[in-house]
Coordinates of C-alpha atoms and ligand atoms in Angstrom, one line a residue:
X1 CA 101.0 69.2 109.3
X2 CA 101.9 72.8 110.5
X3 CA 101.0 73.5 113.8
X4 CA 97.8 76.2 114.5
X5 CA 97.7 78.9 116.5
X6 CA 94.8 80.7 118.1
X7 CA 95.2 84.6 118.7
X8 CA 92.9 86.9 119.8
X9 CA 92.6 90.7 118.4
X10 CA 90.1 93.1 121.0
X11 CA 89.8 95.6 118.3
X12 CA 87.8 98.8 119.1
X13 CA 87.1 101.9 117.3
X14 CA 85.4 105.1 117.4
X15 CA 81.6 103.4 116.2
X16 CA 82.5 99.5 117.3
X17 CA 84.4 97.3 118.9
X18 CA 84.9 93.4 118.0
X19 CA 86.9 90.3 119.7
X20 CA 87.9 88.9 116.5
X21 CA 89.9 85.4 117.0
X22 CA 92.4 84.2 114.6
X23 CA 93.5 81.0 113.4
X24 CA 96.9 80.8 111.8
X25 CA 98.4 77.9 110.6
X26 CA 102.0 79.3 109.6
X27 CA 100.8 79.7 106.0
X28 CA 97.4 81.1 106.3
X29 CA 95.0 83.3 108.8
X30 CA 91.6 81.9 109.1
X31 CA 89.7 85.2 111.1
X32 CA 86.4 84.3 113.0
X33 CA 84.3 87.4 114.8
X34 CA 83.5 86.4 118.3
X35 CA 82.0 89.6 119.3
X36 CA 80.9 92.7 118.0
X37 CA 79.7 95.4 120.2
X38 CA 78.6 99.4 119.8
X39 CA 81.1 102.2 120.9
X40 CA 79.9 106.1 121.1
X41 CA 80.5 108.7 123.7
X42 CA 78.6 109.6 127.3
X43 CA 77.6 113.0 127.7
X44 CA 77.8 113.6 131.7
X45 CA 77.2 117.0 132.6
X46 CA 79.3 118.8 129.8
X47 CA 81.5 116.6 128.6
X48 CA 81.8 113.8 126.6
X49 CA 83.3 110.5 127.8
X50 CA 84.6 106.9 126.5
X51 CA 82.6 104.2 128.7
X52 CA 85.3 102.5 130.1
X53 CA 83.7 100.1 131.9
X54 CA 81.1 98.9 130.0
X55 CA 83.9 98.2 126.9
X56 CA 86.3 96.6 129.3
X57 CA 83.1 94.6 130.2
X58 CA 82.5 93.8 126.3
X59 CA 86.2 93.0 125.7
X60 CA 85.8 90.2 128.9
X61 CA 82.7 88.6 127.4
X62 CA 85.0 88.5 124.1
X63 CA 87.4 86.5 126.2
X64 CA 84.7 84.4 128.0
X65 CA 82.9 83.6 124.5
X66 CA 86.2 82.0 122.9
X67 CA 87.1 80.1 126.2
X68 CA 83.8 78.9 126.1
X69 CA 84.7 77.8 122.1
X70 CA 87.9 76.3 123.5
X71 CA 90.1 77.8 121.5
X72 CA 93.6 77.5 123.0
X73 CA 94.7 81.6 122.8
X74 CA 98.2 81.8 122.6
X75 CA 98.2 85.3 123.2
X76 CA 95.6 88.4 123.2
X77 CA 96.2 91.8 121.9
X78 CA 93.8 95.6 122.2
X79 CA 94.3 98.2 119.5
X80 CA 92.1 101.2 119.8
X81 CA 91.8 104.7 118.1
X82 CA 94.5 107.3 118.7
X83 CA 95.1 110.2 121.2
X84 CA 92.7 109.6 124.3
X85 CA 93.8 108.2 127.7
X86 CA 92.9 107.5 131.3
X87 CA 95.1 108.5 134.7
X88 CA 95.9 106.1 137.5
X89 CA 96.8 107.5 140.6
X90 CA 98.4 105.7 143.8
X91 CA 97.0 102.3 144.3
X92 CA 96.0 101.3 141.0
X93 CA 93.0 104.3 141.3
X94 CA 92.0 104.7 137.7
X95 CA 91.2 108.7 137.7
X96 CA 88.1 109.2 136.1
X97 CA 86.5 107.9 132.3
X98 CA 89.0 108.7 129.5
X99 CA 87.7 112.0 127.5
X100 CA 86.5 111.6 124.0
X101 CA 89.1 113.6 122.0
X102 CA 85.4 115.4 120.1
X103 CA 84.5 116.7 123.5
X104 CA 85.4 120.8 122.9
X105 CA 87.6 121.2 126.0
X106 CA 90.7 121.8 123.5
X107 CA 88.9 124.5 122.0
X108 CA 91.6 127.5 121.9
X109 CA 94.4 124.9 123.2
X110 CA 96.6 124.9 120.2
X111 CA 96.9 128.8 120.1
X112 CA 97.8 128.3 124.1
X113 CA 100.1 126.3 123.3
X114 CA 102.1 128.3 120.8
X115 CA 101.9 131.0 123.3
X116 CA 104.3 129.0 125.2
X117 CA 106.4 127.2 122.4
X118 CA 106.5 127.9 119.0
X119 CA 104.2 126.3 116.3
X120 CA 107.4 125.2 114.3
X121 CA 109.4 124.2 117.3
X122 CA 106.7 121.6 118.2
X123 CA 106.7 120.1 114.9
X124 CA 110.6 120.1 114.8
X125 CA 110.3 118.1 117.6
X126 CA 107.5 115.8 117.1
X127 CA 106.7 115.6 113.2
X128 CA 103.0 115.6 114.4
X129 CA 100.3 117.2 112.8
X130 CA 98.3 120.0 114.4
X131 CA 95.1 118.7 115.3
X132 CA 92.8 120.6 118.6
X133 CA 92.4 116.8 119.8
X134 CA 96.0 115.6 120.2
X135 CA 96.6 114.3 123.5
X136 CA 99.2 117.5 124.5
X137 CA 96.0 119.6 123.9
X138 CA 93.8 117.7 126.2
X139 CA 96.5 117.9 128.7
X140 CA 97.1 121.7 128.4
X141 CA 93.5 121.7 129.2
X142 CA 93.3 119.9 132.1
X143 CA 96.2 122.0 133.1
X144 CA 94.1 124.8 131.7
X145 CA 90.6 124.6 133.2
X146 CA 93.1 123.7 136.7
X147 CA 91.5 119.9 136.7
X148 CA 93.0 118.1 140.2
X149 CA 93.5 115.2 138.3
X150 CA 97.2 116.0 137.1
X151 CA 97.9 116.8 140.5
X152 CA 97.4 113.6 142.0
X153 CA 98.1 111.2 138.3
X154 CA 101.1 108.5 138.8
X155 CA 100.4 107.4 135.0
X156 CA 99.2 108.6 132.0
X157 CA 98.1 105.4 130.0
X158 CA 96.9 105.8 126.5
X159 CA 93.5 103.7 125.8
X160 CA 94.8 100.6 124.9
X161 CA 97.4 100.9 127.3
X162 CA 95.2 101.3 130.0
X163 CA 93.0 97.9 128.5
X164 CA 96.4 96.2 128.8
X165 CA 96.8 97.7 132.2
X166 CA 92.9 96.3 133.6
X167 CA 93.9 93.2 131.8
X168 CA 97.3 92.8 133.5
X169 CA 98.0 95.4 136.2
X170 CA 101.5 96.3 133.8
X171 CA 101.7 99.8 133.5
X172 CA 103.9 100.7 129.9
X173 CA 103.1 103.0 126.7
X174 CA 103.1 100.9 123.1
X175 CA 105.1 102.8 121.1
X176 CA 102.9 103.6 117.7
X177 CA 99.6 104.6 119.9
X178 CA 102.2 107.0 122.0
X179 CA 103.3 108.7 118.5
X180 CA 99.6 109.9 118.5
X181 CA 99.9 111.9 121.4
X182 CA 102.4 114.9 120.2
X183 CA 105.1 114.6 122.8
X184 CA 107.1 112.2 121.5
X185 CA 110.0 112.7 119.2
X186 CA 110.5 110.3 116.7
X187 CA 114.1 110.6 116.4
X188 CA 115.2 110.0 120.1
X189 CA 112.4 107.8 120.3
X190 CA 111.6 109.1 123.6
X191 CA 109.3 111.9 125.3
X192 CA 109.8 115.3 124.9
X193 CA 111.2 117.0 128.0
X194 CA 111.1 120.3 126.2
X195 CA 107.5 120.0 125.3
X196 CA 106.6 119.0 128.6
X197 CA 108.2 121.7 130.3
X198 CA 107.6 124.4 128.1
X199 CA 103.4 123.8 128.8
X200 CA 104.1 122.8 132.5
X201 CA 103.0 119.4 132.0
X202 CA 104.0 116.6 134.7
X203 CA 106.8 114.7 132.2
X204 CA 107.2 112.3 135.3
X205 CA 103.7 110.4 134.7
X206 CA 104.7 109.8 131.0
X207 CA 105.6 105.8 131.2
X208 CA 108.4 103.9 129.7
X209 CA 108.1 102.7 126.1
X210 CA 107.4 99.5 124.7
X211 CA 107.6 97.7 121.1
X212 CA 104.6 96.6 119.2
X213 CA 104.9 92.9 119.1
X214 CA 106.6 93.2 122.7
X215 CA 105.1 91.4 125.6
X216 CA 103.3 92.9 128.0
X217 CA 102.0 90.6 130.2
X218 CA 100.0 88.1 131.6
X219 CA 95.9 88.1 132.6
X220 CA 95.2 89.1 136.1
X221 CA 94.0 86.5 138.2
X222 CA 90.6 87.9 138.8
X223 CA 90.3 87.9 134.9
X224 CA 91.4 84.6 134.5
X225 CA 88.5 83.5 137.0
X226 CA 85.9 85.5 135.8
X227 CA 86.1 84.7 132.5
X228 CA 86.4 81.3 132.8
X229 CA 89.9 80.2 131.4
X230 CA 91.5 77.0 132.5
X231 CA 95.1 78.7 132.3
X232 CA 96.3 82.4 132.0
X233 CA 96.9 84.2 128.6
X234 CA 99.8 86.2 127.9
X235 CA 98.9 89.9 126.5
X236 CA 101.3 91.2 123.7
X237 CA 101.5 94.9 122.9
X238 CA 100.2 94.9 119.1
X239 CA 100.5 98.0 117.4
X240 CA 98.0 99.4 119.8
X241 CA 97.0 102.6 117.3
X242 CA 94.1 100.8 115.0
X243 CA 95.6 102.7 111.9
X244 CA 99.3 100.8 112.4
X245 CA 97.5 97.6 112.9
X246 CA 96.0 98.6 109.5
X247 CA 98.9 99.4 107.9
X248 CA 100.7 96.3 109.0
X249 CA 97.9 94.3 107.3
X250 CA 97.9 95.8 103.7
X251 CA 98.7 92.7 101.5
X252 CA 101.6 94.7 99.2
X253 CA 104.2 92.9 98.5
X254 CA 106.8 95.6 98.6
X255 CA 109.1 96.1 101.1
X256 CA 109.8 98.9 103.4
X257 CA 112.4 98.0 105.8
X258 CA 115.6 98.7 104.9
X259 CA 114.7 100.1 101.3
X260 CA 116.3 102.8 99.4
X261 CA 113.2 103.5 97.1
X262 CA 110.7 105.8 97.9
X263 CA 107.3 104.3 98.2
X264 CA 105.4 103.3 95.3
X265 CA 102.2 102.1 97.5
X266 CA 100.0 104.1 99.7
X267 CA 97.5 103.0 102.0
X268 CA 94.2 104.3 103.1
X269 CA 92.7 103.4 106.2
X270 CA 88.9 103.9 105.7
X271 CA 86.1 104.0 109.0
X272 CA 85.1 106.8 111.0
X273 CA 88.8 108.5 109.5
X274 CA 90.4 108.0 106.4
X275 CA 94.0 108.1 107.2
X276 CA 95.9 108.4 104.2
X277 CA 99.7 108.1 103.8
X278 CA 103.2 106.2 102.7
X279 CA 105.3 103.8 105.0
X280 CA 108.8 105.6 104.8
X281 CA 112.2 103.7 106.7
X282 CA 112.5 107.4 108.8
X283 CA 110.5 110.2 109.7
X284 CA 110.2 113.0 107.2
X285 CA 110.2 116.0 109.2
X286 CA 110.7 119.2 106.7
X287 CA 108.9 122.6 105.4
X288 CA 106.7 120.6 102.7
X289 CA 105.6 118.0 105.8
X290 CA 104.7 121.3 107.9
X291 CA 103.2 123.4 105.0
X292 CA 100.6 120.8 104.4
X293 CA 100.5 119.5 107.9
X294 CA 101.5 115.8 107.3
X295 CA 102.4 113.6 110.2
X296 CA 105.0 111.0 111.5
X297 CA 102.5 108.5 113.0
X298 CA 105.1 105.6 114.3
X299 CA 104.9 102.1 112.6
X300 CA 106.4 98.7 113.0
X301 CA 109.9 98.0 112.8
X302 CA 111.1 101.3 112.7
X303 CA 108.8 102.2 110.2
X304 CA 106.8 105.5 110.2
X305 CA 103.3 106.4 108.8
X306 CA 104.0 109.7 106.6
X307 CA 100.1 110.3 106.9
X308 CA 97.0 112.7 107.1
X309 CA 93.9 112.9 109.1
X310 CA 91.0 112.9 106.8
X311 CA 87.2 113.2 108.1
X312 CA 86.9 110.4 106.8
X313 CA 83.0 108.6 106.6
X314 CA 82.1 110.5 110.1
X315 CA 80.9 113.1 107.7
X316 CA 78.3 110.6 106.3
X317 CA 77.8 108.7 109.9
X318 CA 76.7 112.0 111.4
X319 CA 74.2 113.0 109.2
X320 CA 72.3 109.8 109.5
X321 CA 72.4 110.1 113.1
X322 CA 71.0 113.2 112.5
X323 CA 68.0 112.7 110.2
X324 CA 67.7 109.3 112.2
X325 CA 67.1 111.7 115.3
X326 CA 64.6 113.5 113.1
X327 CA 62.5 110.0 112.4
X328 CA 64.1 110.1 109.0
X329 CA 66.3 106.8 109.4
X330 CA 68.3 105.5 106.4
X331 CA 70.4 102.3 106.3
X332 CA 73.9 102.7 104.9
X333 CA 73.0 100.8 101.6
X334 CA 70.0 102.9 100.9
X335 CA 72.4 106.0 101.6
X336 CA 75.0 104.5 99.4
X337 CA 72.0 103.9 96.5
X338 CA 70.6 107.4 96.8
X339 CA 74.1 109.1 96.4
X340 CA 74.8 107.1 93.1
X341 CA 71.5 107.8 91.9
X342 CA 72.3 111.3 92.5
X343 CA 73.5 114.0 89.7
X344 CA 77.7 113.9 90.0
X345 CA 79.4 116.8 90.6
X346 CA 77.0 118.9 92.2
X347 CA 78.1 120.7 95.3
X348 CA 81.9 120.4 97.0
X349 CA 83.4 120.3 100.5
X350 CA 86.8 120.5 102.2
X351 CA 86.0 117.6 104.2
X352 CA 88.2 119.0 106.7
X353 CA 86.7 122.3 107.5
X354 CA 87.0 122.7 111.3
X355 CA 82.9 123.3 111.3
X356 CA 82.7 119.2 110.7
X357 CA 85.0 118.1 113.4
X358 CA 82.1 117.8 116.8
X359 CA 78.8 116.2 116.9
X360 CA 76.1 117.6 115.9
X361 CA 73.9 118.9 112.5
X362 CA 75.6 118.0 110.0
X363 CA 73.6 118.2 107.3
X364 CA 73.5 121.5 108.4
X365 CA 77.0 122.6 108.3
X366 CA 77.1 121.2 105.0
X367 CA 74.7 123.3 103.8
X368 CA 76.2 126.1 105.7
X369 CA 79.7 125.6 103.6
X370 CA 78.4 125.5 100.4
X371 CA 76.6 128.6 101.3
X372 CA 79.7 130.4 102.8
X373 CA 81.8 128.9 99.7
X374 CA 78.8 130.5 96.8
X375 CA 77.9 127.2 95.9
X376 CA 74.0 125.7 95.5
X377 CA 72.9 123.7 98.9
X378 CA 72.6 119.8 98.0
X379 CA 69.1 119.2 97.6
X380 CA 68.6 116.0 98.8
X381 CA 70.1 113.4 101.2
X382 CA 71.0 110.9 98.7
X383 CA 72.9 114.6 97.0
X384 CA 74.4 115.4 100.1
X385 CA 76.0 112.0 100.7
X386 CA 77.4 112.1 97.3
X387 CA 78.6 115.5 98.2
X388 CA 80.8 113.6 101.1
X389 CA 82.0 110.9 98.9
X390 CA 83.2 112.9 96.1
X391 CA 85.1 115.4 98.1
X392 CA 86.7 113.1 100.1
X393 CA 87.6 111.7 96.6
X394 CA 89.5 114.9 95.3
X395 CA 90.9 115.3 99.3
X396 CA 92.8 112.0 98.7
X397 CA 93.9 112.9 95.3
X398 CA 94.9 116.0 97.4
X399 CA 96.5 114.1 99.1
X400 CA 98.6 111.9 97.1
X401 CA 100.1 114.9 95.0
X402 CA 101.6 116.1 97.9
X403 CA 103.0 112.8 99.2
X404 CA 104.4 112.5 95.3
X405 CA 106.1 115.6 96.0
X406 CA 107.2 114.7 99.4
X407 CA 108.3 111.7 98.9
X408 CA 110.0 112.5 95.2
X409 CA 107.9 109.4 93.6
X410 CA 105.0 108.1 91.9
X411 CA 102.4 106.7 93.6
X412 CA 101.0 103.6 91.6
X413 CA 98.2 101.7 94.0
X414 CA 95.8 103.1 96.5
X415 CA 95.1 100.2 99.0
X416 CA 92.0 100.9 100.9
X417 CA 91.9 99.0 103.9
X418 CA 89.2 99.0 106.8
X419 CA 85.8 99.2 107.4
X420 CA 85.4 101.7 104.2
X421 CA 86.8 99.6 102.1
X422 CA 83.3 97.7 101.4
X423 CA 81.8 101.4 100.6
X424 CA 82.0 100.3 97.0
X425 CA 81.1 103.5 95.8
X426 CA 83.5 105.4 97.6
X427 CA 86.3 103.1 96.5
X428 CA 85.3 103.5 92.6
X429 CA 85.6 107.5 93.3
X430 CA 88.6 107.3 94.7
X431 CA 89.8 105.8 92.1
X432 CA 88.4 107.7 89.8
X433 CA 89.7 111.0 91.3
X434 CA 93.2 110.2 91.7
X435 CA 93.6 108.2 88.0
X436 CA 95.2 105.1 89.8
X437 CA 93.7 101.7 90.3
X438 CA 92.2 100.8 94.1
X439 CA 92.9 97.9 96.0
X440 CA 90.1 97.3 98.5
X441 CA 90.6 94.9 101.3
X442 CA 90.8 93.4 103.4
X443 CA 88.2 95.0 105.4
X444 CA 89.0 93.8 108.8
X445 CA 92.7 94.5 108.4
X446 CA 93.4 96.1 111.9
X447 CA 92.6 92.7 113.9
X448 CA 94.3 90.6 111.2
X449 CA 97.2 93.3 112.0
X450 CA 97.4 93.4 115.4
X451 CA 97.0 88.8 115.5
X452 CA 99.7 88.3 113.2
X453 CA 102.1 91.1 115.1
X454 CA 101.6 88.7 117.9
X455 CA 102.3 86.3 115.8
X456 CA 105.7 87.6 115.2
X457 CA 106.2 88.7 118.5
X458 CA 105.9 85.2 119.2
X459 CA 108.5 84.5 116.7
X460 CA 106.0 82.9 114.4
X461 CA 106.8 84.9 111.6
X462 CA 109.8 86.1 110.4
X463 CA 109.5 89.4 108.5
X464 CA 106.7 92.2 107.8
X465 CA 107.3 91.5 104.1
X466 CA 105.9 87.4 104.9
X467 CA 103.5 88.7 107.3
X468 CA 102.1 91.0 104.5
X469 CA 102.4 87.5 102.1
X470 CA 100.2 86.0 104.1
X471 CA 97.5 88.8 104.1
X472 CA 97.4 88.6 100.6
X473 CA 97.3 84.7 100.2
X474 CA 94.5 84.6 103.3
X475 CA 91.9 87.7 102.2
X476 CA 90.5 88.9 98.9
X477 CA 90.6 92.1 97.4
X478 CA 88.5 94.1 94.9
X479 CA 90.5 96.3 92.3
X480 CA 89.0 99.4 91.5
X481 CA 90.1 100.9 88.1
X482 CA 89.5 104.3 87.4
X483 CA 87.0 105.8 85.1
X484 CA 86.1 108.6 83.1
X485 CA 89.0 110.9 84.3
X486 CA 88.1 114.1 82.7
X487 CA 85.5 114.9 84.2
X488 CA 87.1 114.5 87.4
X489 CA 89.9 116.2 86.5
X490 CA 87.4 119.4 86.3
X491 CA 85.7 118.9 89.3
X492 CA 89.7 118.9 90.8
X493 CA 89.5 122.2 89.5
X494 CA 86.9 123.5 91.7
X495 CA 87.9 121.5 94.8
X496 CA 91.4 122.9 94.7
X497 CA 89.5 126.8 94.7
X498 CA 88.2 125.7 97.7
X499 CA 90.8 124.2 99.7
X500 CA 92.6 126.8 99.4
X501 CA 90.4 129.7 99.9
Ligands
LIG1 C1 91.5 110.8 116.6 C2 91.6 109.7 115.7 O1 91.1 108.6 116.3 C3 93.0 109.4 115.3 O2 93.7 110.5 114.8 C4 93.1 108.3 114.2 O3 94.4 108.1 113.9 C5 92.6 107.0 114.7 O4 93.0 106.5 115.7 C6 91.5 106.4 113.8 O5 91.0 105.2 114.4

């Protein structure tokens, strides 16, 4: 009887977070949720901050609740969204609550930037894609706006790094969550002096660099006792970006590492983002990759995430909130029903038109872009939602032509992964949009990422090709094939007039 093994994932994203414990028996994963808990920003005076406390606070009661279910944990791991970070200063003084990266302080930041270092030499350098909240942007700001806090930072610890830190006083940067930050160059593998001291940014509290799978350390003492465990845990490093846990976790069976092949696979991570891309064996780094703003995200075992940034479902997540704030409050399943009971093809967005990016109306700006693009105002929610879903449809076909092209290959399978992979509707459009079959699942694939790259860290599995084996013998997944094309195909038309107007 193979031995089990008890992990635990602290997995927290933009919307939620979740201590999700996992059960593997060297064969299969067995996944149990023991906590789930809200995530959103504080507004304190004018800006907009994580709370850090209260969600190291949620990821302890995770920990007390499954040492309270005496589960032996072999070993925990945090993954967290991309780009934001805290600053310790002497002493172990965490400086301040960690920034949301929607708060509009980068406003004007990128064009600072280039002011300084050329637009093309950055990317040369990093492979990153341009987007106001990258964590080089936030910095420039602080930098910007004179903010004492660079003054007196030892560390800059990205947000898992800085759970890992409160969990284990180890100060050390995870390598795929640092690839978010757009001062790391993917082919040294280190940070970029050049950037740094081109923008006058202190390249001294930039940390070393550590593996996902690598260990990190073990629980304070003070956690141990306060959460009530017998014995203390050892943390490992997962891949602490959410979207590489994700990645890690699609259940394909084709191999990366070490292939000559171009992909024939690509995965979407669906939630508040859809992050869309290919797992290549190097960065691609060239003038397609710049002209259409793709990004080297890194991924495990020398992987890299050829990937975009896609609104993703914040586009339908903020317009409830909004007619929620207007007493006008619709579950997601009675969104989801309106929008297929809607007229298709009405209305068309570039789901990534800057206007969509903060919090706010959305509905609003919505309207405001069909407007500004001639095109009739969706006249109802369940429209407007539909409006969302389809043109996030045609974005991913978008974005798949171009990775064809990139890449020099033919994408076959979509695998949706996430959260938004149980948006049924969105899944059967996608499909639909880009002509190729969709598998969906599974949905919680960043904590079933981030438990079995402990797993291997611990030397329990042998390969990412068997860890993805596993995935796919442990979790179902829906297929998705694609339906009436043509019509599509016309409404591609129009979407491609607008994206590029
Ligand atoms: C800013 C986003 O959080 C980031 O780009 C994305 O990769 C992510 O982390 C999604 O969870």
């Amino acid at each position: 009887m193979a031995k089990t093994t008890d992990y635990l994932a602290l997995d927290l994203g933009a919307e939620s977070g979740r201590g999700m414990l996992g059960r593997f028996d060297g064969d299969r994963l067995g996944l149990e949720e023991i906590h789930r808990f809200p995530n959103g920003p504080v507004r304190m005076l004018d800006t907009l901050y994580w709370d850090l406390p209260r969600l190291f606070d949620e990821m302890k009661t995770a920990i007390r609740m499954t040492a309270a279910a005496k589960a032996s944990i072999d070993a925990i791991g945090v993954d967290t969204w991309g780009v934001d970070f805290g600053l310790i200063g002497r002493g172990d003084t965490l400086l301040g609550n960690p920034v949301h990266y929607r708060d509009p302080r980068t406003d004007g930041m990128l064009d600072a930037a280039f002011a300084r270092i050329p637009r093309e030499r950055i990317y040369e350098i990093t492979g990153l894609q341009f987007l106001p909240f990258n964590t080089v942007y936030q910095l420039l700001a602080l930098k910007t706006a004179g903010s004492p806090l660079l003054d007196v930072a030892e560390t800059l610890l990205m947000m898992p790094d800085v759970l890992g830190w409160l969990l284990t006083g180890e100060r050390a940067a995870e390598r795929t969550d640092s690839s978010t930050t757009q001062l790391l160059d993917p082919r040294t593998g280190e940070w970029s002096d050049e950037i740094c001291s081109a923008l006058e940014l202190p390249r001294s509290i930039l940390p070393r660099l550590i593996e996902p799978g690598s260990e990190l350390g073990t629980l304070r003492a003070s956690v141990v006792e306060e959460v009530g465990l017998a014995k203390t845990v050892t943390v490992i490093a997962p891949p602490t970006h959410d979207t590489a846990s994700a990645v890690v976790a699609v259940p394909t069976a084709s191999a990366t590492v070490g292939a000559d092949s171009p992909p024939d696979w690509c995965y979407l991570s669906s939630g508040t983002w859809s992050l869309l891309g290919v797992e290549v064996p190097r960065p691609v780094v060239n003038e397609e990759t710049y002209r259409y703003n793709f990004t080297n995200e890194g991924g495990v075992l020398g992987t890299t995430r050829l990937l975009k940034n896609i609104m993703g479902l914040w586009l339908v997540q903020e317009s409830r909130r909004t007619w929620a704030r207007a007493g006008n409050d619709l579950s997601y399943p009675q969104l989801m029903a309106m929008a297929m009971s809607s007229a298709p093809f009405g209305p068309l967005i570039d789901p990534d038109d800057p206007s969509f990016l903060s919090h706010g109306d959305m509905p609003a700006r919505i309207v405001a872009f069909c407007k500004k693009t001639g095109q009739p105002a969706p006249e109802s929610e369940g429209a407007l939602i539909r409006t969302c879903l389809e043109s996030l449809a045609l974005k991913y076909r978008w974005t798949i032509e171009r990775l064809e092209s990139i890449c020099r290959t033919k994408i076959k399978t979509i695998h949706i992964v996430g959260g938004g992979s149980q948006n049924t509707l969105l899944c059967q459009f996608a499909a639909d949009a880009c002509g190729r079959p969709v598998h969906a699942g599974p949905v919680e694939a960043t904590a079933i990422g981030n438990i079995l790259m402990q797993a291997l860290g611990r030397k329990r599995i042998g390969s990412l090709q068997q860890l993805r084996a596993i995935v796919a013998r442990s979790f179902p997944v829906t297929v998705f094939e694609p339906q009436n094309p043509r019509a599509w195909d016309d409404a591609n038309g129009r979407f491609q007039e607008l994206v590029k107007s």
